[in-house]
Short mmCIF file of C-alpha atoms in Angstrom, two decimals:
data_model
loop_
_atom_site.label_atom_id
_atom_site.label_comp_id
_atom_site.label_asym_id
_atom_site.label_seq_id
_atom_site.Cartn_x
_atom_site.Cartn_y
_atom_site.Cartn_z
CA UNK D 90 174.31 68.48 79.57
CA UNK D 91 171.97 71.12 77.86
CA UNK D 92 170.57 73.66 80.07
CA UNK D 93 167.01 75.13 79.81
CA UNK D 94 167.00 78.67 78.67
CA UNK D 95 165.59 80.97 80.70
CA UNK D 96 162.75 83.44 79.95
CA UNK D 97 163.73 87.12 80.43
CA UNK D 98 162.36 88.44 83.75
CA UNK D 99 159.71 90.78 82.81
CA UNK D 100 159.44 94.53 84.03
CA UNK D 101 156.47 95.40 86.53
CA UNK D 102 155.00 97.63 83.27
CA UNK D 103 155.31 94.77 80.95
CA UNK D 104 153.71 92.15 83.60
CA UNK D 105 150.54 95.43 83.97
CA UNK D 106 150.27 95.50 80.25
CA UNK D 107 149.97 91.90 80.08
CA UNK D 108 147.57 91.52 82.93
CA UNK D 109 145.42 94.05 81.09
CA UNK D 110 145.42 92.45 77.92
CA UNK D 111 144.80 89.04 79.49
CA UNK D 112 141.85 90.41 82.01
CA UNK D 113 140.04 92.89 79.14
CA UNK D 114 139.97 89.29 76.92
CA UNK D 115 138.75 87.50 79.86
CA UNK D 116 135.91 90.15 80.20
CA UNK D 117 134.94 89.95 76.25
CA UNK D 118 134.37 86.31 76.95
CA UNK D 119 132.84 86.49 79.61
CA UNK D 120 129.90 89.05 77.74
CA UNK D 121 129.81 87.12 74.91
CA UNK D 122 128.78 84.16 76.02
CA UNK D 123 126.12 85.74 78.55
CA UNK D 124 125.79 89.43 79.28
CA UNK D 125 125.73 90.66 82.85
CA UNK D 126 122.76 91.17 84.52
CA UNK D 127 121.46 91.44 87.52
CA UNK D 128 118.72 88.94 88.97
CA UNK D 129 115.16 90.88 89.03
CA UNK D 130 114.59 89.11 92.38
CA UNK D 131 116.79 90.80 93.78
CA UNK D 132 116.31 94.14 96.13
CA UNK D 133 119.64 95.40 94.90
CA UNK D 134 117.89 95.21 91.01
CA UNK D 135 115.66 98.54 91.63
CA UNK D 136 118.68 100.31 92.14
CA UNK D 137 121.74 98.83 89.29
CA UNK D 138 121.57 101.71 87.32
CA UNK D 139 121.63 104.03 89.93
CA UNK D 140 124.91 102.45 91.29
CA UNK D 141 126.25 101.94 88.14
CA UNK D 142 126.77 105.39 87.44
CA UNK D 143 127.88 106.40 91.38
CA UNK D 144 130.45 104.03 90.45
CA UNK D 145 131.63 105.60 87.51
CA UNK D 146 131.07 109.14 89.24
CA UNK D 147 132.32 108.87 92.68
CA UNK D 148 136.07 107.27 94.06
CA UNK D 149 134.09 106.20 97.13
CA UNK D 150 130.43 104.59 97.40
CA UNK D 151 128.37 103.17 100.60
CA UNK D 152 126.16 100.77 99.96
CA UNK D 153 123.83 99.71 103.18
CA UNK D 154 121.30 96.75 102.90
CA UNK D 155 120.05 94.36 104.88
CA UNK D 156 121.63 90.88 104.06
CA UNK D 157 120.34 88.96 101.12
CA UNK D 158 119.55 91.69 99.31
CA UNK D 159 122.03 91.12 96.89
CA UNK D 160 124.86 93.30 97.92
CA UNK D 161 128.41 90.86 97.89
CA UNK D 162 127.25 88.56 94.26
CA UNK D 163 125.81 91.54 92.48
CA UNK D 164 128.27 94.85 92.94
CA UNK D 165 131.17 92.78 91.62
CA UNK D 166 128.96 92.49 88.50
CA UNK D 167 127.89 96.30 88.82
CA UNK D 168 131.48 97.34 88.88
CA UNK D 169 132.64 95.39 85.49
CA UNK D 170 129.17 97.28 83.77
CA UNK D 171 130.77 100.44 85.30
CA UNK D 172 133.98 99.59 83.16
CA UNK D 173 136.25 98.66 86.34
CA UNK D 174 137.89 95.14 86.21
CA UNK D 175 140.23 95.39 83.41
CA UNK D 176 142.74 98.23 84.57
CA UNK D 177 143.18 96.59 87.64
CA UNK D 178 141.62 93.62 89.49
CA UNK D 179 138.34 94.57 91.38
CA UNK D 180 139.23 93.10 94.71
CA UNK D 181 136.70 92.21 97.45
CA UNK D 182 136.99 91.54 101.15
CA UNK D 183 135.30 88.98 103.16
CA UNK D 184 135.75 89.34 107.07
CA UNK D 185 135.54 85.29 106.89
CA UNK D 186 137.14 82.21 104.85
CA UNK D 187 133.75 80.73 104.54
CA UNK D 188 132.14 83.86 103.03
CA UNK D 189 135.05 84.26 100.81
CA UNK D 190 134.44 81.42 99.21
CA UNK D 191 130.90 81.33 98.97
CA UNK D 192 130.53 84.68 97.65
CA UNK D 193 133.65 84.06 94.62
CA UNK D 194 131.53 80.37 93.82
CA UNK D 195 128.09 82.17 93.32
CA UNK D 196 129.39 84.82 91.13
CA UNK D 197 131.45 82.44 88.93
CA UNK D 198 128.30 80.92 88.88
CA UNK D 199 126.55 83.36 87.96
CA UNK D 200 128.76 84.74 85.32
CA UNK D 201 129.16 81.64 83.74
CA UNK D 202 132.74 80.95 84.45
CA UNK D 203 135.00 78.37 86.91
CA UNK D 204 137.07 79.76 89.77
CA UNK D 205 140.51 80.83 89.15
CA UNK D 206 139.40 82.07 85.66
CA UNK D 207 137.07 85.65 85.62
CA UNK D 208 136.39 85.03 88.86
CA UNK D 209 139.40 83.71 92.04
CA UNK D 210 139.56 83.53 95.86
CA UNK D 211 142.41 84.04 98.05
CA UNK D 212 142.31 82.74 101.42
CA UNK D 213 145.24 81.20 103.79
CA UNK D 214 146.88 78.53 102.00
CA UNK D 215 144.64 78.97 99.11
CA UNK D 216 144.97 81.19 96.22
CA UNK D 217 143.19 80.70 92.98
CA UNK D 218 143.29 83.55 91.15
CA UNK D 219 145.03 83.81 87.54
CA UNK D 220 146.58 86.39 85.57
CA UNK D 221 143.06 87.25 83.66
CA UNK D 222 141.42 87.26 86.28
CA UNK D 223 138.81 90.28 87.05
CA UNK D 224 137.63 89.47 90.56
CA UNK D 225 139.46 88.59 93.36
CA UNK D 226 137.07 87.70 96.29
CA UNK D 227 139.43 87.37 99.50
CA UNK D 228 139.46 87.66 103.06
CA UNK D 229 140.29 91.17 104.69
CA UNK D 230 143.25 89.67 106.48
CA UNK D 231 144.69 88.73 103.02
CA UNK D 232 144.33 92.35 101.43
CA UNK D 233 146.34 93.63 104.54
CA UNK D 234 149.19 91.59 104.36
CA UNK D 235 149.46 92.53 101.02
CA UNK D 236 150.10 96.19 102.04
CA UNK D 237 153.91 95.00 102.66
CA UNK D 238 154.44 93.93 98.89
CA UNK D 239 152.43 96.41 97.48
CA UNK D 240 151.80 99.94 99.28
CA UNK D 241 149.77 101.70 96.82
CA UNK D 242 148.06 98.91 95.89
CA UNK D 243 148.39 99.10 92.40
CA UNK D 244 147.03 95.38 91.29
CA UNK D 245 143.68 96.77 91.94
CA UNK D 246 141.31 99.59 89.64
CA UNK D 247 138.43 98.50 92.53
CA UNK D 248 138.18 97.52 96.12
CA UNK D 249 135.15 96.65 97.97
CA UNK D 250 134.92 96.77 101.53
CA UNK D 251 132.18 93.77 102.20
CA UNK D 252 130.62 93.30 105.62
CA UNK D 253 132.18 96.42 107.44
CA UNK D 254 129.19 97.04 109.69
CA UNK D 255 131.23 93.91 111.38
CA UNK D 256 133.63 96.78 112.59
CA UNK D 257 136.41 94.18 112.96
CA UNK D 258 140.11 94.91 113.61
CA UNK D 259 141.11 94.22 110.18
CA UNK D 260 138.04 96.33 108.51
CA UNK D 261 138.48 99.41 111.14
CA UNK D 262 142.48 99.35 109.89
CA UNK D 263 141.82 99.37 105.88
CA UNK D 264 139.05 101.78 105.92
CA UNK D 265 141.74 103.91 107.99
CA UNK D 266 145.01 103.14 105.04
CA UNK D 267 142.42 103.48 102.24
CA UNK D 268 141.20 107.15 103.50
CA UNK D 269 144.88 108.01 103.17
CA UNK D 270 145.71 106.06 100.09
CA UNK D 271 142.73 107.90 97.99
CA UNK D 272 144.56 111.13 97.30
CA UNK D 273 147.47 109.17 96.00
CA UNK D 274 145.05 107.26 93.50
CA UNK D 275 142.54 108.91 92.24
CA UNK D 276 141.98 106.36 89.51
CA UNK D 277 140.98 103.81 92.48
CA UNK D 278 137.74 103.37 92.85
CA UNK D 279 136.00 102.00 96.80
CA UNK D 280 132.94 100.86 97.64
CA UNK D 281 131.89 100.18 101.59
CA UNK D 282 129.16 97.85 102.16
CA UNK D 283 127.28 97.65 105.02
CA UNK D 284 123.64 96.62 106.75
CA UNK D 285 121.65 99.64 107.51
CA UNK D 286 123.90 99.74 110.36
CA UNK D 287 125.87 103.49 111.59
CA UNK D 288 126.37 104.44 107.44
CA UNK D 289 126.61 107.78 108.59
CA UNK D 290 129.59 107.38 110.11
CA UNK D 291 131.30 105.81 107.10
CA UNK D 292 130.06 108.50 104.51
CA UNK D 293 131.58 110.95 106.99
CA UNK D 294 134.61 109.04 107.28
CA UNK D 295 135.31 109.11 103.20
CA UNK D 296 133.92 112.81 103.17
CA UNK D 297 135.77 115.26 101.17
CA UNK D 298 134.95 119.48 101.32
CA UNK D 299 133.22 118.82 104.30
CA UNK D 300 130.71 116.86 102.09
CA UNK D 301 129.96 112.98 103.55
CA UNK D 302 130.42 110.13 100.32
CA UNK D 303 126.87 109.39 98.75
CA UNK D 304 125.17 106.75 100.51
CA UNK D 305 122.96 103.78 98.99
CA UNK D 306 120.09 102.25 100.88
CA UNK D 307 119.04 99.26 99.51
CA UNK D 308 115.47 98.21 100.66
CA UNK D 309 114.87 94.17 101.40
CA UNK D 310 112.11 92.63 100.33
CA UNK D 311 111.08 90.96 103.50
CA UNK D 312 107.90 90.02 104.66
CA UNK D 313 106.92 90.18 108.70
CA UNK D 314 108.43 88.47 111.58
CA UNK D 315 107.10 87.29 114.54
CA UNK D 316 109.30 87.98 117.86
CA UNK D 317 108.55 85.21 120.37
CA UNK D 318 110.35 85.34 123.90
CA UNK D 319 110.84 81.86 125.94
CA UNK D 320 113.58 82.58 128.39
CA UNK D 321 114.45 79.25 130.26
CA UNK D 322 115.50 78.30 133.74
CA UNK D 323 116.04 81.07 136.13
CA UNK D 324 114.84 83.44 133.68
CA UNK D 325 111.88 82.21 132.70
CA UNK D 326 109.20 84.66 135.57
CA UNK D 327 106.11 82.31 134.27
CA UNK D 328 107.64 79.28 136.06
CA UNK D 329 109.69 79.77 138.63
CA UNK D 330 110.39 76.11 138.39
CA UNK D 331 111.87 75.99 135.16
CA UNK D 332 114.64 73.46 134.97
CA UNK D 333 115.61 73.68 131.86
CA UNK D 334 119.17 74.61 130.00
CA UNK D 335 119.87 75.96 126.79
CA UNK D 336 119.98 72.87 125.22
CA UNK D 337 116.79 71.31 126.05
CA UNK D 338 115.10 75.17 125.21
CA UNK D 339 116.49 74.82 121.75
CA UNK D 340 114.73 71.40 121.16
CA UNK D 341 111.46 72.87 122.73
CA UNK D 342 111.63 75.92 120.65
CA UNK D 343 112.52 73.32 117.20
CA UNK D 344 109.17 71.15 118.48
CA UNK D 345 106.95 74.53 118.97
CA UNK D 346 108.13 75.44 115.40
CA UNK D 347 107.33 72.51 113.75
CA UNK D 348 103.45 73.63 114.84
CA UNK D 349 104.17 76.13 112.35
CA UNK D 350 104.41 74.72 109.18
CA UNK D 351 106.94 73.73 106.67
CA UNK D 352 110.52 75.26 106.51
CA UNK D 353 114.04 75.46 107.65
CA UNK D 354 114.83 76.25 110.87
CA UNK D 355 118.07 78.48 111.70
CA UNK D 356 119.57 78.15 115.19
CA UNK D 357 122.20 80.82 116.13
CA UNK D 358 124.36 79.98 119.20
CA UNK D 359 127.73 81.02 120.49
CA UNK D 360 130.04 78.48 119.66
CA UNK D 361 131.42 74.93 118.15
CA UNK D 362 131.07 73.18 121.76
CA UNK D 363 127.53 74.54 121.92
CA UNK D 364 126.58 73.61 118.36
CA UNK D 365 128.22 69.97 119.03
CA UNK D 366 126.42 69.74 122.04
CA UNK D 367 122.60 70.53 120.71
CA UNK D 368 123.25 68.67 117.35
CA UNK D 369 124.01 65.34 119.40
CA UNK D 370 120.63 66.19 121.37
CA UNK D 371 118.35 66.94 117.84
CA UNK D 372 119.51 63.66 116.68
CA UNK D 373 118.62 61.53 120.09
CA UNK D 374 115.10 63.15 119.44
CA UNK D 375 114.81 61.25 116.55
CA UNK D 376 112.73 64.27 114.67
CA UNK D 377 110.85 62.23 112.01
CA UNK D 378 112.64 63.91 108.30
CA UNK D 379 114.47 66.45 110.16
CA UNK D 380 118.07 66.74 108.82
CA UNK D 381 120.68 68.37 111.52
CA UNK D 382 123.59 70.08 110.38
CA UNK D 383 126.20 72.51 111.81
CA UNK D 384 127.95 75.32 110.29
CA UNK D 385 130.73 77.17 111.81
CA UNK D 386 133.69 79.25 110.37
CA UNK D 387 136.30 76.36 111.11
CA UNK D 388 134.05 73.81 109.17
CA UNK D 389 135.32 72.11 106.31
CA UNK D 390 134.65 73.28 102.82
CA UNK D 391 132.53 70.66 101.92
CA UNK D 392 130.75 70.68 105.05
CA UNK D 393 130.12 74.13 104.59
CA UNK D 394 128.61 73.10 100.98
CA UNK D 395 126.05 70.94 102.71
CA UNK D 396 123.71 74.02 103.87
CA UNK D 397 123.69 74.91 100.41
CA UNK D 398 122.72 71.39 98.69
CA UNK D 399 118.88 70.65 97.69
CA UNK D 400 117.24 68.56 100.29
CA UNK D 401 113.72 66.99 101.45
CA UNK D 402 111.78 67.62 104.72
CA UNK D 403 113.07 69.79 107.62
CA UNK D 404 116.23 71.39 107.88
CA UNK D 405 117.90 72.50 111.01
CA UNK D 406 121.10 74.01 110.70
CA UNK D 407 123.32 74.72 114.14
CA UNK D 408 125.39 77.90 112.86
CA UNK D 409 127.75 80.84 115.41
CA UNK D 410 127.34 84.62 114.32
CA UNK D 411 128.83 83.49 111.06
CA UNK D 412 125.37 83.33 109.07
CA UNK D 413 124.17 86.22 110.70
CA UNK D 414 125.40 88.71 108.15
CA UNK D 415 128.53 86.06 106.21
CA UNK D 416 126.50 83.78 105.29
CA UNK D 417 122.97 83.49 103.50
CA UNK D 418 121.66 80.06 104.81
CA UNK D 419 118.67 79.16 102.53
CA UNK D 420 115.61 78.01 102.93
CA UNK D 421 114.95 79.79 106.52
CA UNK D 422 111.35 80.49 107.41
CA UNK D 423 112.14 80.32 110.93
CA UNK D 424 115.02 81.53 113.73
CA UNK D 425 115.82 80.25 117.12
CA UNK D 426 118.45 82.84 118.80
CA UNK D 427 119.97 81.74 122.11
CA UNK D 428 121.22 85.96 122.38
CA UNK D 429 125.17 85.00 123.29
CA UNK D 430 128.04 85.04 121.21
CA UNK D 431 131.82 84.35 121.63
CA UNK D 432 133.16 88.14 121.65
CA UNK D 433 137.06 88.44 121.57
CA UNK D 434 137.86 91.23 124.50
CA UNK D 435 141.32 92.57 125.74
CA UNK D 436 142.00 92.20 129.83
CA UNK D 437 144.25 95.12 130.44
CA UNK D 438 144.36 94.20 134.16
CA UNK D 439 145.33 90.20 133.05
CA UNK D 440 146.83 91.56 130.01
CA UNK D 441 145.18 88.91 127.92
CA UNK D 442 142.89 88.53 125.09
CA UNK D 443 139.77 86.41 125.99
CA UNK D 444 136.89 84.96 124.10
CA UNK D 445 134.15 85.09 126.84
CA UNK D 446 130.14 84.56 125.97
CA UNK D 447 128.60 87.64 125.96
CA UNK D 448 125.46 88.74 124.98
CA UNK D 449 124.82 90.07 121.32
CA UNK D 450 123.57 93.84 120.99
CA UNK D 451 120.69 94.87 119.41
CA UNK D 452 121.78 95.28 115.92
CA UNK D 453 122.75 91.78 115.58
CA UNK D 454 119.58 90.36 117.56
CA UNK D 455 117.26 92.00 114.89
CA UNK D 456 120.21 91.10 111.80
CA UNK D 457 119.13 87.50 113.14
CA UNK D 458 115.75 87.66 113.30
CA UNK D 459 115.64 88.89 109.69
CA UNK D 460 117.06 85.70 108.39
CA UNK D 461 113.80 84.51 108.40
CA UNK D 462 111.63 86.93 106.58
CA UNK D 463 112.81 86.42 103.62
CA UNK D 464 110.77 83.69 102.08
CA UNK D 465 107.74 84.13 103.79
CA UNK D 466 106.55 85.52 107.26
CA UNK D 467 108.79 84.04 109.56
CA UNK D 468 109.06 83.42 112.72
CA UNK D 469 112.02 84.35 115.39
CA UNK D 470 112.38 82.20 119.00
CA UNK D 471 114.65 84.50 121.51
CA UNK D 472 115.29 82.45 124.16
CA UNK D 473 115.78 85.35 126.41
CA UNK D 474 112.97 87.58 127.98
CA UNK D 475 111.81 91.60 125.92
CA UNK D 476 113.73 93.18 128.93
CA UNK D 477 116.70 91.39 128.51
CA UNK D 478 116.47 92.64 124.54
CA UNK D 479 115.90 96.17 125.79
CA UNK D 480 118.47 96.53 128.07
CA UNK D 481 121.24 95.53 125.80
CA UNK D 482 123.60 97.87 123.94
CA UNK D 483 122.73 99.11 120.69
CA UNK D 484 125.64 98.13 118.37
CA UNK D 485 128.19 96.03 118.47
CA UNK D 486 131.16 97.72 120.04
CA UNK D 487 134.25 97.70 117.74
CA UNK D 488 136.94 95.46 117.64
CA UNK D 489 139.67 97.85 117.91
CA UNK D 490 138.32 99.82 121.09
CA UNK D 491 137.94 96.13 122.89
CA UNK D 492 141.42 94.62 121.43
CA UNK D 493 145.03 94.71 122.12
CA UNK D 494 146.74 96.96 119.91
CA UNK D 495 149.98 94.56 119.35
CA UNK D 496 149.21 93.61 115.95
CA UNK D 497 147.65 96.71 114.36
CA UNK D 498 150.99 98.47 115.83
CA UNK D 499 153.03 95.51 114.57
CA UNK D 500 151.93 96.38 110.84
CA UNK D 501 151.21 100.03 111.02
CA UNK D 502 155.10 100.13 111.97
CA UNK D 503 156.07 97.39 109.14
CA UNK D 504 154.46 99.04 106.53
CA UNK D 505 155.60 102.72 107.74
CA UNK D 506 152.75 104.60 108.66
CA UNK D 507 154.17 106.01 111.60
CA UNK D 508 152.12 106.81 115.32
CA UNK D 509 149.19 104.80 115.44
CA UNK D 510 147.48 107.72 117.45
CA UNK D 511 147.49 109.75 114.64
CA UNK D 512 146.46 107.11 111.83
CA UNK D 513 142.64 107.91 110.91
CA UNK D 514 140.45 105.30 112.40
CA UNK D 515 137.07 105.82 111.59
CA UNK D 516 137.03 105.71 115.98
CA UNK D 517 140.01 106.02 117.49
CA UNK D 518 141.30 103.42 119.93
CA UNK D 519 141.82 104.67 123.60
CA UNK D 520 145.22 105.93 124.55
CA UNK D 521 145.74 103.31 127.17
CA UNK D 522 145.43 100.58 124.51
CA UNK D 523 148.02 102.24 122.44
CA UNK D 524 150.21 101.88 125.63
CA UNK D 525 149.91 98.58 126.12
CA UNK D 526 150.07 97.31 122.75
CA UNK D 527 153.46 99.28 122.28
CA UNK D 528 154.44 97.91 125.80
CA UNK D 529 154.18 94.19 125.02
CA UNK D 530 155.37 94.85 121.59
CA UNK D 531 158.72 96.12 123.79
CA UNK D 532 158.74 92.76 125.58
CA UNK D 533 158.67 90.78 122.57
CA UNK D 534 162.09 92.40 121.41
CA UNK D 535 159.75 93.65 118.36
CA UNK D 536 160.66 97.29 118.46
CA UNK D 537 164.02 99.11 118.38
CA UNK D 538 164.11 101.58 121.57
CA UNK D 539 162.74 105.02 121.09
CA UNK D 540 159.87 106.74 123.23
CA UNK D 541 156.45 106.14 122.61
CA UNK D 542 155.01 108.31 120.36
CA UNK D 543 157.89 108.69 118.08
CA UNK D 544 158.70 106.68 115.03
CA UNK D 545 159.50 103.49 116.07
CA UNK D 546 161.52 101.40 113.86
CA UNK D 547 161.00 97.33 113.87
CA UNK D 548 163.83 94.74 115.18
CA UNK D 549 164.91 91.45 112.89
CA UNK D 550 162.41 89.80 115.00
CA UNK D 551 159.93 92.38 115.03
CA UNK D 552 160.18 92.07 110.94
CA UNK D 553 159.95 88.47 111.33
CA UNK D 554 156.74 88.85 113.37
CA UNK D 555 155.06 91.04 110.69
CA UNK D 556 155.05 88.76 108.13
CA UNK D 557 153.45 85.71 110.16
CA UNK D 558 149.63 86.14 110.01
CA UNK D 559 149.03 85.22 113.88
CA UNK D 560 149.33 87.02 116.99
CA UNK D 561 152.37 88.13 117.71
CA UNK D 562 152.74 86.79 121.18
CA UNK D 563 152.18 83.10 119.27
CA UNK D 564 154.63 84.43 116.37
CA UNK D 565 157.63 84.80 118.71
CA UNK D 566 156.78 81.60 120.46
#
């Protein structure tokens, strides 16, 4: 019986020289049959050059824009005319699956290629990226599970940082490795993207000499919108006999809308059970050519596609926070925002991490209302009252000071980066949630004894738990 010969295992600089070759071919394809540009309609247009050349200038650049003004499709693009791409894949975080992939299919689009070839995703369970590939679009969970294989992170010339107004776990712990990685590779190059949300506090984070990274403010072309209150039930002062619940507010507020004119409408509310529950409602009302349709991170693909397909009449689509800076739903001249949103928070007295309703702060109320100014004036429904608005907090308070730690600590240790109290969080969690997360960490047999504070080293399970992308307590189960 023959056997197959082999192919000789090729060295990690033979597989980077090959990648290069195969990625800087993939690029002269690419220009030759259609040179990158960037879309005049676009707010982020005015400023290309400008970028362009912070890029080539600058290891770190924040970009702030509102959403829709071109930021995730058209830096990618920006980076490759800035000569990044071919040394290294640019790589570029999502904080969702669904953004992931809508972001990596509009600039294959636009560049004239398929996924998986110039342009790839990686999400769970799905990776479609190829050796010549030049942008890998992924999800921010991805990129820090690939910290284990691959410390210095040397597949990559270019990393952007999409969406990290969002402040999430995941975001809040690679903005933290990457301000320590720089120094170490100076041929890296980062840009932060965020809506004209707190980009202070980023620039100061990536500072160097006691000078904060340049800062980009891209301006959106949106036209005015109108801020309409209609609180319901008890809330509602102007009729103290005001029955109503949220449900039967949201098809009042799609009727008074349709008085309006033409256009989509865009209904945020705080969960799947909530969308379920008002899409089965739209559709006993019968609204003559009024297409319903719901759109939530845990969708399918090709429900997800839906939003973005070419339709007739009215569209209303039932979304969570998701399309409030994720996602660009088209077509919205209107917004009906029920103010509530499914917040993950840490219970240090039950020691458990809930998902109650809570309202949204400020900063995302107005993110939401300027989903509809972007076609036309537009026109926003809070179904809450202007002192509720006022009274509410600001910003969105981050992830990691409203988390348990377990998991952050759980890699941090893994990957050897030693006391999570001194790791450089652009805000650094409280001391008592560094307690705890070490503490249950202790009770899942994760950790090898030592006191806290010290170098902990990780157990057989503890290493087991590291490389399962769930929370550990559900790992060790």
């Amino acid at each position: 019986m023959s056997s197959r010969p082999q192919r000789p295992r090729r060295s990690h600089r033979e597989r980077g020289s090959a990648g290069v070759d195969a990625r800087r071919a993939t690029l002269e394809r690419v220009v030759a049959a259609s040179p990158l540009r960037v879309p005049d309609s676009l707010p982020i247009a005015d400023r290309a050059d400008e970028l362009v050349a912070a890029i080539r200038d600058h290891q770190v650049v924040i970009v702030a824009g509102e959403t829709g003004s071109g930021k995730s499709t058209q830096l990618p693009k920006l980076c490759l005319l800035a000569g990044r791409g071919v040394d290294g894949m640019i790589g570029h975080t999502q904080p969702r699956r669904v953004a992931a992939r809508t972001v990596a299919e509009r600039v294959a689009d636009e560049v004239g290629t398929t996924l998986g070839d110039a342009v790839g995703y990686t999400v769970r369970f799905n990776d479609r990226v190829g050796e010549g590939t030049l942008l890998r679009v992924m999800t921010d969970g991805i990129l820090l599970n690939e910290l284990q294989r691959d410390r210095e992170l040397r597949r990559y010339d270019t990393l952007i940082i999409d969406e990290a107004h969002e402040r999430s776990l995941n975001i809040d712990f690679i903005l933290g490795y990457l301000k320590q990685l720089l120094p170490k590779r100076p041929d890296l190059k980062v840009i932060v993207t965020s809506a004209t949300i707190d980009t202070e506090r980023f620039a100061e984070h990536f500072g160097e000499a006691g000078a904060p990274a340049p800062v980009f403010i891209v301006e959106g072309r949106t036209y005015p919108v109108e801020i309409r209150y209609r609180p319901y039930g008890a809330d509602n002062d102007d009729d103290p006999g005001d029955r109503r619940d949220q449900v039967r507010a949201v098809i009042d507020a799609v009727g008074e809308l349709e008085q309006d004119g033409p256009g989509d409408v865009l209904v945020f509310l705080s969960g799947e059970r909530e969308i379920h529950d008002v899409a089965d409602a739209l559709r006993r009302e019968e609204l003559r050519g009024t297409e319903v349709l719901p759109l939530y991170a845990r969708l399918s693909s090709a429900e997800q596609h839906r939003i973005f397909q070419p339709h007739r009449g009215r569209r209303v689509v039932l979304s969570t926070n998701v399309a409030e800076t994720s996602v660009t739903v088209p077509g919205v001249r209107y917004v009906i925002d029920a103010g509530t949103a499914r917040i993950s928070r840490y219970s240090r007295r039950l020691k458990v991490q809930r998902l109650p309703i809570e309202p949204v702060s400020q900063a995302s109320a107005d993110q939401r209302a300027g989903r509809c100014g972007r076609l036309g004036p537009g026109v926003c429904i809070r179904l809450y009252t202007a002192d509720d608005y006022e009274a509410r907090d600001e910003f969105t308070e981050p992830e990691i000071l409203r988390t348990n730690l377990a998991s952050v600590i759980l890699q941090m240790t893994a990957i050897g980066l030693g006391d999570v109290a001194r790791f450089p969080f652009v805000e650094p969690p409280d001391q008592r949630a560094i307690r705890d997360g070490y503490l249950l960490l202790d009770e899942l047999g994760a950790l090898r004894e030592g006191r806290i504070g010290a170098v902990r080293k990780l157990t057989e399970v503890g290493r087991q738990l590291a490389r399962l992308p769930v929370d550990p307590r559900l790992g060790r189960m």
